[in-house]
Every structure is written in C-alpha cells, then in structure tokens.
Amino acid sequence: MLPKQQSFLLSPYTELYDVLIPKDHMLRRMDELVDFSFVYEELHDNYCHDNGRTAVDPVRMFKYLLLKSIFDLSDIDLVERSKTDLSFKFFLHMAPEEAVIDPSLLTKFRKLRLKGMKLLDLLIGKTVEIAIEKGVIHSKSIIVDATHTQARYTQKTPQAVLRERSKRLRKAIYTLDESMKSKFPAKPATDVLEDEIQYSQQLVAVIEQDGRFTGLPKVTEPLNLLKETVTDDVEHLQTSADPDAKMGHKSVDFSFFGYKTHIAMSEERIITAATITTGEKHDGKQLQTLIEKSKAVGMKVETVIGDAAYSEKDNLAYSAQENIQLVAKLHPLITQGNRKKEDEFEFNKDAGMYVCKAGHLATRRARQGKKGRGENQTDTYYFDVETCKRCLLREGCYKDGAKSKTYSVSIKSDEHLAQAVFQESEVFKTKAKERYKIEAKNSELKHRHGYDVASSSGLIGMEMQGAMAIFAVNLKRILKLMS
C-alpha cells in the first residue's frame, strides 16, 4: 500500500541535524533544491492503494538509489553507511534513531516499482527544468558525444571472475596483515567451477571468523562483492546472461563488450538529453534524437558541437533544414581521400584534367555512380598506358602488365562542400574548442559515479543506472553554478 507523502518523524533528536549538518552541505542543498514529490506522481500506478502492508516511502527508496549513484556504493554498503551517517539520514528524511531498510528492498524497488518507466528522459527533463528555472542555462549550444560502459557480465568464465574477485580480497587483507597468507585455504589446482566456488566460500569463512577486518571499508567492499558473486551471480556470469550487451569499438586497437550512452550537454555542462544503446551502434545516428530530446525539455538549440562521427551527410542535411550550425569536422576520407600526400596528382584547371607526377596529362574522364543513391559519385581519369610503360617514375604508380592506368576522385555532395568551407571559418574553430567539456563529463560519470561498468545486466538495467548517474551529476552541477 502506498504511504502518505514523506515528512520527518517526530523525534527528540532531530535537532542534531541543525547542529551537525552545515547549511552548505551538498545533501542539504540538494534536498532543498529538488521537489521530490514528482516520484509519487510517476509511481502512483505501480503501488496498490487499498491492500497489503504499507510500503517504504517511494521517495525515500528513490533517494537511496540517488545516494548509491552519488557515492558509488553497493546496496549493502549503502545501507550500512546509512546507519551511521547523519547526512544520509537527513537526506532520507529519517529520524536519527530510525532503523534503515533491508538491502534486498532496493532490488525489489528497481525491478517492481521502476519497471516500465522512461526514467532516463524523466530525470534529465526534471534537472533541465530546474536549471532553466534557476537561470543557470544561458547557451543555445549543445555538445554531443558517446561514452562506453563495460557489461557487468563480461566474456570471462565464471571461474575467471571468481579468481579475480578472490584475488582482490586477498590483496586487501595482505596490506593489513601479511601473516594471513598461512591461514587462507590452498588455491584450487583445477579449472573446475565447483572447486573455485568452494575455495571462495572457505576464503570468506576464514576472514569472517577472524573478525578483525570485517568492519573496515577497504575489506568489506571486495568481501561483499565476492559473497554476492558466489551466492547470486555465478550461473549468470557467461556472456549469454546479458543478451543486450554487444561488442563495440573505440578505435582499431580498442574494443569493449557492453553499451554506449549518447549524451547531449549544454555549454554550462548540464546534460540535456541521452540515449542508451548497445555497444555496436554508430554515434552519428543518434544526433537527431539528441537534438529533438534537448528541444523537448526546453533547450533552444542553434549550434551542435561534436566530433567527425556526427558529420555524416544525413546530419548535415538535417542541420541545414533546422537552421542549426553543426560544428563537426568532415571525416578525412571525405576532405583528403585515402591517399598519402606524396601519391596525390595535381589538377590542371585549364585542361580540366589531372596531371601525374611525371607531368603526363590524363587523356579522358568518365563519371561513375548515380545521383541520389546515398553515395558520392566519382570522376575517373584515364592515362595513356603506353606512356606509363616507358615512364621513369612508373615504379609504385604503374603495375607492369596492367591494361589501363586510372586516377579516381570522389565528387563531394553539396552538403559536404558547404561543411568543408564552414569548418575553415573562425566561428567553427572557436566553437570547436568547447568540445573538451563533454570529455570531462564522461570522465566524471565513469570515475566518480561507477559508470565504467554496468551494475546489472540488460538494456533496461543500464538505462536505470544511466538515469540515476546523470540525475546526480546534473544536480551537483546546478548547485555549483548557483553558488
């Protein structure tokens, strides 16, 4: 049954909050900034209103998840810290002596109450609404980029994951007491899953029986992670447990298995839109969605800043249609072709033909491809083969025995020609300098809010994690801009 709206419990100890939590504390300011009553409205239909035991306040449960994202804590560590951290209890509107929830309720809240909600768009829209209301967004530009997140269940075997997590736990113990090496069980000599599970259980048992380390945060985090893996996750650690995750590539040499979060951000570093896809999706295909989402939450978009991935032909045409400046460089293959500089021929504008390095002029030209087929046409220039056979510079240019010698040049579309001119302008170069801001935002999401690895499997779980992480970084940014 849905409880009444959240308020502080009457307690003789609530005055402690005024004494111990400063007025400028981040959580106090965040609680004053956001009206969390929207949570009741959004979750109204996900609760029974006339049957069953009264549920834990949904705003409190939502705030637990927000704290989890802000401080990058596991469910168990989050609840454990909530017992003793008065700033947490203040933010959760709890009396100082009030008991905390069981960690398992957070899993149920995520799976049962938040299921089916468009949480990502809702929370981003809420923060942008607050930012506009507080007057901290002034720009009419958005910066776009994509950041990758590794899947929680990687392509490692369950045995490898257990070995990695037990090793991390042992290392934490050794930094405190190296003599524990003699007390730990012998490592399994086989690659059998059952042996690895048994070893992990024995390792946990030895540490808990010793009792000296279980209260230390340095040890409890890897200890809880190993215990959860053994009891709940072992059968799901294969790649098949996360059918939504896909292999993506950040470069020729670097690939990842997981998801991409495509982000649009104002120049004030407030995220205005996001979409989450599987890892193999192309960045540029998400641009139009990001622009439309940013407009929907109240942003005026006159300029979009991104890298070369966003300068594909469809995006250039869309930007021109919407009167938006697209500050994204064309791919070098379009502006320069894929030839080395020393292999390029010169164009003779008087003859209308290309001239090779030896000074021989092409004899004729033919156009390849058709207009409106989605690919650029090419002009192919033909050279006299008999001349090429006798040429002193034929090595590396003419292949012996070839029946023809050609030189092809791609014909740029009108959109590409216009963008090539624009990217040489001072306006383009000045705006392009703002792109570094979104790289810093991606780094903040990953290194401060645990966004480098998915906290659960599946695209739905990834969207929920993204929603809470972006909500957290946006609120922190708004507070900083206001101060």
PDB file of N, CA and C in Angstrom, residues 45-104:
ATOM      1  N   ASP A  45       0.755   4.514 -10.082  1.00  0.00           N
ATOM      2  CA  ASP A  45       0.078   3.321 -10.604  1.00  0.00           C
ATOM      3  C   ASP A  45       0.842   2.033 -10.337  1.00  0.00           C
ATOM      4  N   ASN A  46       2.044   2.128  -9.793  1.00  0.00           N
ATOM      5  CA  ASN A  46       2.845   0.926  -9.536  1.00  0.00           C
ATOM      6  C   ASN A  46       2.664   0.390  -8.120  1.00  0.00           C
ATOM      7  N   TYR A  47       1.789   1.020  -7.352  1.00  0.00           N
ATOM      8  CA  TYR A  47       1.508   0.582  -5.979  1.00  0.00           C
ATOM      9  C   TYR A  47       0.019   0.270  -5.839  1.00  0.00           C
ATOM     10  N   CYS A  48      -0.282  -0.652  -4.933  1.00  0.00           N
ATOM     11  CA  CYS A  48      -1.677  -0.910  -4.563  1.00  0.00           C
ATOM     12  C   CYS A  48      -2.080   0.126  -3.504  1.00  0.00           C
ATOM     13  N   HIS A  49      -3.307   0.673  -3.606  1.00  0.00           N
ATOM     14  CA  HIS A  49      -3.714   1.774  -2.730  1.00  0.00           C
ATOM     15  C   HIS A  49      -4.678   1.352  -1.617  1.00  0.00           C
ATOM     16  N   ASP A  50      -5.106   0.116  -1.630  1.00  0.00           N
ATOM     17  CA  ASP A  50      -6.086  -0.283  -0.604  1.00  0.00           C
ATOM     18  C   ASP A  50      -5.822  -1.658  -0.013  1.00  0.00           C
ATOM     19  N   ASN A  51      -4.700  -2.282  -0.346  1.00  0.00           N
ATOM     20  CA  ASN A  51      -4.405  -3.613   0.170  1.00  0.00           C
ATOM     21  C   ASN A  51      -2.957  -3.728   0.608  1.00  0.00           C
ATOM     22  N   GLY A  52      -2.694  -4.674   1.497  1.00  0.00           N
ATOM     23  CA  GLY A  52      -1.324  -5.010   1.858  1.00  0.00           C
ATOM     24  C   GLY A  52      -0.695  -4.099   2.881  1.00  0.00           C
ATOM     25  N   ARG A  53       0.510  -4.490   3.274  1.00  0.00           N
ATOM     26  CA  ARG A  53       1.275  -3.724   4.252  1.00  0.00           C
ATOM     27  C   ARG A  53       1.752  -2.416   3.620  1.00  0.00           C
ATOM     28  N   THR A  54       1.813  -1.363   4.422  1.00  0.00           N
ATOM     29  CA  THR A  54       2.278  -0.073   3.910  1.00  0.00           C
ATOM     30  C   THR A  54       3.727  -0.184   3.437  1.00  0.00           C
ATOM     31  N   ALA A  55       3.968   0.263   2.227  1.00  0.00           N
ATOM     32  CA  ALA A  55       5.310   0.170   1.630  1.00  0.00           C
ATOM     33  C   ALA A  55       6.230   1.223   2.216  1.00  0.00           C
ATOM     34  N   VAL A  56       7.526   0.983   2.062  1.00  0.00           N
ATOM     35  CA  VAL A  56       8.503   2.019   2.409  1.00  0.00           C
ATOM     36  C   VAL A  56       8.278   3.195   1.456  1.00  0.00           C
ATOM     37  N   ASP A  57       8.364   4.396   1.985  1.00  0.00           N
ATOM     38  CA  ASP A  57       8.096   5.593   1.197  1.00  0.00           C
ATOM     39  C   ASP A  57       8.877   5.560  -0.124  1.00  0.00           C
ATOM     40  N   PRO A  58       8.188   5.686  -1.291  1.00  0.00           N
ATOM     41  CA  PRO A  58       8.893   5.620  -2.577  1.00  0.00           C
ATOM     42  C   PRO A  58       9.916   6.737  -2.769  1.00  0.00           C
ATOM     43  N   VAL A  59       9.671   7.911  -2.189  1.00  0.00           N
ATOM     44  CA  VAL A  59      10.662   8.987  -2.287  1.00  0.00           C
ATOM     45  C   VAL A  59      11.928   8.582  -1.547  1.00  0.00           C
ATOM     46  N   ARG A  60      11.767   7.963  -0.387  1.00  0.00           N
ATOM     47  CA  ARG A  60      12.943   7.510   0.370  1.00  0.00           C
ATOM     48  C   ARG A  60      13.707   6.455  -0.424  1.00  0.00           C
ATOM     49  N   MET A  61      12.984   5.517  -1.044  1.00  0.00           N
ATOM     50  CA  MET A  61      13.640   4.481  -1.836  1.00  0.00           C
ATOM     51  C   MET A  61      14.378   5.107  -3.026  1.00  0.00           C
ATOM     52  N   PHE A  62      13.744   6.091  -3.649  1.00  0.00           N
ATOM     53  CA  PHE A  62      14.381   6.790  -4.770  1.00  0.00           C
ATOM     54  C   PHE A  62      15.645   7.501  -4.295  1.00  0.00           C
ATOM     55  N   LYS A  63      15.576   8.121  -3.128  1.00  0.00           N
ATOM     56  CA  LYS A  63      16.748   8.820  -2.598  1.00  0.00           C
ATOM     57  C   LYS A  63      17.876   7.852  -2.243  1.00  0.00           C
ATOM     58  N   TYR A  64      17.519   6.653  -1.787  1.00  0.00           N
ATOM     59  CA  TYR A  64      18.550   5.629  -1.554  1.00  0.00           C
ATOM     60  C   TYR A  64      19.325   5.371  -2.850  1.00  0.00           C
ATOM     61  N   LEU A  65      18.598   5.204  -3.956  1.00  0.00           N
ATOM     62  CA  LEU A  65      19.250   4.942  -5.238  1.00  0.00           C
ATOM     63  C   LEU A  65      20.087   6.129  -5.694  1.00  0.00           C
ATOM     64  N   LEU A  66      19.627   7.330  -5.382  1.00  0.00           N
ATOM     65  CA  LEU A  66      20.391   8.526  -5.739  1.00  0.00           C
ATOM     66  C   LEU A  66      21.699   8.580  -4.940  1.00  0.00           C
ATOM     67  N   LEU A  67      21.627   8.277  -3.653  1.00  0.00           N
ATOM     68  CA  LEU A  67      22.835   8.225  -2.822  1.00  0.00           C
ATOM     69  C   LEU A  67      23.798   7.146  -3.324  1.00  0.00           C
ATOM     70  N   LYS A  68      23.244   6.023  -3.743  1.00  0.00           N
ATOM     71  CA  LYS A  68      24.068   4.927  -4.284  1.00  0.00           C
ATOM     72  C   LYS A  68      24.859   5.404  -5.494  1.00  0.00           C
ATOM     73  N   SER A  69      24.209   6.212  -6.349  1.00  0.00           N
ATOM     74  CA  SER A  69      24.870   6.709  -7.551  1.00  0.00           C
ATOM     75  C   SER A  69      25.872   7.818  -7.224  1.00  0.00           C
ATOM     76  N   ILE A  70      25.502   8.718  -6.319  1.00  0.00           N
ATOM     77  CA  ILE A  70      26.391   9.839  -5.973  1.00  0.00           C
ATOM     78  C   ILE A  70      27.693   9.338  -5.361  1.00  0.00           C
ATOM     79  N   PHE A  71      27.584   8.347  -4.460  1.00  0.00           N
ATOM     80  CA  PHE A  71      28.766   7.904  -3.713  1.00  0.00           C
ATOM     81  C   PHE A  71      29.320   6.570  -4.206  1.00  0.00           C
ATOM     82  N   ASP A  72      28.726   6.013  -5.304  1.00  0.00           N
ATOM     83  CA  ASP A  72      29.219   4.784  -5.925  1.00  0.00           C
ATOM     84  C   ASP A  72      29.389   3.657  -4.907  1.00  0.00           C
ATOM     85  N   LEU A  73      28.273   3.279  -4.273  1.00  0.00           N
ATOM     86  CA  LEU A  73      28.270   2.247  -3.238  1.00  0.00           C
ATOM     87  C   LEU A  73      27.437   1.049  -3.672  1.00  0.00           C
ATOM     88  N   SER A  74      27.766  -0.138  -3.160  1.00  0.00           N
ATOM     89  CA  SER A  74      26.915  -1.309  -3.366  1.00  0.00           C
ATOM     90  C   SER A  74      25.675  -1.165  -2.484  1.00  0.00           C
ATOM     91  N   ASP A  75      24.647  -1.960  -2.735  1.00  0.00           N
ATOM     92  CA  ASP A  75      23.434  -1.885  -1.924  1.00  0.00           C
ATOM     93  C   ASP A  75      23.729  -2.111  -0.440  1.00  0.00           C
ATOM     94  N   ILE A  76      24.543  -3.108  -0.168  1.00  0.00           N
ATOM     95  CA  ILE A  76      24.865  -3.451   1.224  1.00  0.00           C
ATOM     96  C   ILE A  76      25.636  -2.320   1.895  1.00  0.00           C
ATOM     97  N   ASP A  77      26.649  -1.802   1.201  1.00  0.00           N
ATOM     98  CA  ASP A  77      27.463  -0.721   1.782  1.00  0.00           C
ATOM     99  C   ASP A  77      26.663   0.565   1.944  1.00  0.00           C
ATOM    100  N   LEU A  78      25.723   0.803   1.020  1.00  0.00           N
ATOM    101  CA  LEU A  78      24.861   1.983   1.116  1.00  0.00           C
ATOM    102  C   LEU A  78      24.018   1.935   2.382  1.00  0.00           C
ATOM    103  N   VAL A  79      23.364   0.809   2.621  1.00  0.00           N
ATOM    104  CA  VAL A  79      22.507   0.667   3.804  1.00  0.00           C
ATOM    105  C   VAL A  79      23.338   0.704   5.082  1.00  0.00           C
ATOM    106  N   GLU A  80      24.515   0.084   5.030  1.00  0.00           N
ATOM    107  CA  GLU A  80      25.401   0.069   6.204  1.00  0.00           C
ATOM    108  C   GLU A  80      25.836   1.491   6.564  1.00  0.00           C
ATOM    109  N   ARG A  81      26.168   2.289   5.572  1.00  0.00           N
ATOM    110  CA  ARG A  81      26.593   3.667   5.838  1.00  0.00           C
ATOM    111  C   ARG A  81      25.421   4.506   6.332  1.00  0.00           C
ATOM    112  N   SER A  82      24.214   4.195   5.840  1.00  0.00           N
ATOM    113  CA  SER A  82      23.028   4.953   6.252  1.00  0.00           C
ATOM    114  C   SER A  82      22.731   4.797   7.750  1.00  0.00           C
ATOM    115  N   LYS A  83      23.238   3.742   8.360  1.00  0.00           N
ATOM    116  CA  LYS A  83      23.011   3.528   9.793  1.00  0.00           C
ATOM    117  C   LYS A  83      23.724   4.589  10.633  1.00  0.00           C
ATOM    118  N   THR A  84      24.899   5.035  10.162  1.00  0.00           N
ATOM    119  CA  THR A  84      25.744   5.893  10.995  1.00  0.00           C
ATOM    120  C   THR A  84      25.983   7.292  10.430  1.00  0.00           C
ATOM    121  N   ASP A  85      25.701   7.490   9.132  1.00  0.00           N
ATOM    122  CA  ASP A  85      25.961   8.790   8.503  1.00  0.00           C
ATOM    123  C   ASP A  85      24.706   9.667   8.644  1.00  0.00           C
ATOM    124  N   LEU A  86      24.789  10.689   9.492  1.00  0.00           N
ATOM    125  CA  LEU A  86      23.622  11.541   9.732  1.00  0.00           C
ATOM    126  C   LEU A  86      23.231  12.358   8.507  1.00  0.00           C
ATOM    127  N   SER A  87      24.197  12.668   7.637  1.00  0.00           N
ATOM    128  CA  SER A  87      23.841  13.408   6.421  1.00  0.00           C
ATOM    129  C   SER A  87      22.956  12.557   5.519  1.00  0.00           C
ATOM    130  N   PHE A  88      23.221  11.236   5.495  1.00  0.00           N
ATOM    131  CA  PHE A  88      22.371  10.323   4.735  1.00  0.00           C
ATOM    132  C   PHE A  88      20.967  10.294   5.335  1.00  0.00           C
ATOM    133  N   LYS A  89      20.890  10.173   6.652  1.00  0.00           N
ATOM    134  CA  LYS A  89      19.576  10.091   7.310  1.00  0.00           C
ATOM    135  C   LYS A  89      18.795  11.393   7.135  1.00  0.00           C
ATOM    136  N   PHE A  90      19.488  12.515   7.174  1.00  0.00           N
ATOM    137  CA  PHE A  90      18.812  13.788   6.940  1.00  0.00           C
ATOM    138  C   PHE A  90      18.226  13.833   5.532  1.00  0.00           C
ATOM    139  N   PHE A  91      19.030  13.436   4.553  1.00  0.00           N
ATOM    140  CA  PHE A  91      18.581  13.458   3.156  1.00  0.00           C
ATOM    141  C   PHE A  91      17.404  12.502   2.947  1.00  0.00           C
ATOM    142  N   LEU A  92      17.399  11.394   3.670  1.00  0.00           N
ATOM    143  CA  LEU A  92      16.326  10.398   3.542  1.00  0.00           C
ATOM    144  C   LEU A  92      15.104  10.746   4.387  1.00  0.00           C
ATOM    145  N   HIS A  93      15.144  11.891   5.096  1.00  0.00           N
ATOM    146  CA  HIS A  93      14.061  12.333   5.995  1.00  0.00           C
ATOM    147  C   HIS A  93      13.752  11.268   7.048  1.00  0.00           C
ATOM    148  N   MET A  94      14.823  10.778   7.688  1.00  0.00           N
ATOM    149  CA  MET A  94      14.696   9.787   8.762  1.00  0.00           C
ATOM    150  C   MET A  94      15.062  10.441  10.085  1.00  0.00           C
ATOM    151  N   ALA A  95      14.456   9.960  11.149  1.00  0.00           N
ATOM    152  CA  ALA A  95      14.886  10.374  12.485  1.00  0.00           C
ATOM    153  C   ALA A  95      16.245   9.743  12.762  1.00  0.00           C
ATOM    154  N   PRO A  96      17.106  10.401  13.538  1.00  0.00           N
ATOM    155  CA  PRO A  96      18.447   9.859  13.778  1.00  0.00           C
ATOM    156  C   PRO A  96      18.453   8.431  14.312  1.00  0.00           C
ATOM    157  N   GLU A  97      17.437   8.099  15.145  1.00  0.00           N
ATOM    158  CA  GLU A  97      17.412   6.755  15.734  1.00  0.00           C
ATOM    159  C   GLU A  97      16.620   5.745  14.907  1.00  0.00           C
ATOM    160  N   GLU A  98      16.070   6.176  13.778  1.00  0.00           N
ATOM    161  CA  GLU A  98      15.205   5.303  12.984  1.00  0.00           C
ATOM    162  C   GLU A  98      16.012   4.195  12.294  1.00  0.00           C
ATOM    163  N   ALA A  99      15.434   3.007  12.201  1.00  0.00           N
ATOM    164  CA  ALA A  99      16.107   1.865  11.579  1.00  0.00           C
ATOM    165  C   ALA A  99      16.102   2.004  10.058  1.00  0.00           C
ATOM    166  N   VAL A 100      17.147   1.492   9.419  1.00  0.00           N
ATOM    167  CA  VAL A 100      17.260   1.546   7.955  1.00  0.00           C
ATOM    168  C   VAL A 100      16.562   0.338   7.336  1.00  0.00           C
ATOM    169  N   ILE A 101      16.460   0.331   6.013  1.00  0.00           N
ATOM    170  CA  ILE A 101      15.802  -0.765   5.300  1.00  0.00           C
ATOM    171  C   ILE A 101      16.733  -1.967   5.159  1.00  0.00           C
ATOM    172  N   ASP A 102      16.176  -3.088   4.733  1.00  0.00           N
ATOM    173  CA  ASP A 102      16.985  -4.242   4.340  1.00  0.00           C
ATOM    174  C   ASP A 102      17.478  -4.003   2.915  1.00  0.00           C
ATOM    175  N   PRO A 103      18.743  -4.304   2.608  1.00  0.00           N
ATOM    176  CA  PRO A 103      19.274  -4.033   1.255  1.00  0.00           C
ATOM    177  C   PRO A 103      18.474  -4.688   0.125  1.00  0.00           C
ATOM    178  N   SER A 104      17.846  -5.820   0.399  1.00  0.00           N
ATOM    179  CA  SER A 104      17.100  -6.532  -0.648  1.00  0.00           C
ATOM    180  C   SER A 104      15.926  -5.711  -1.176  1.00  0.00           C
TER     181      SER A 104
END
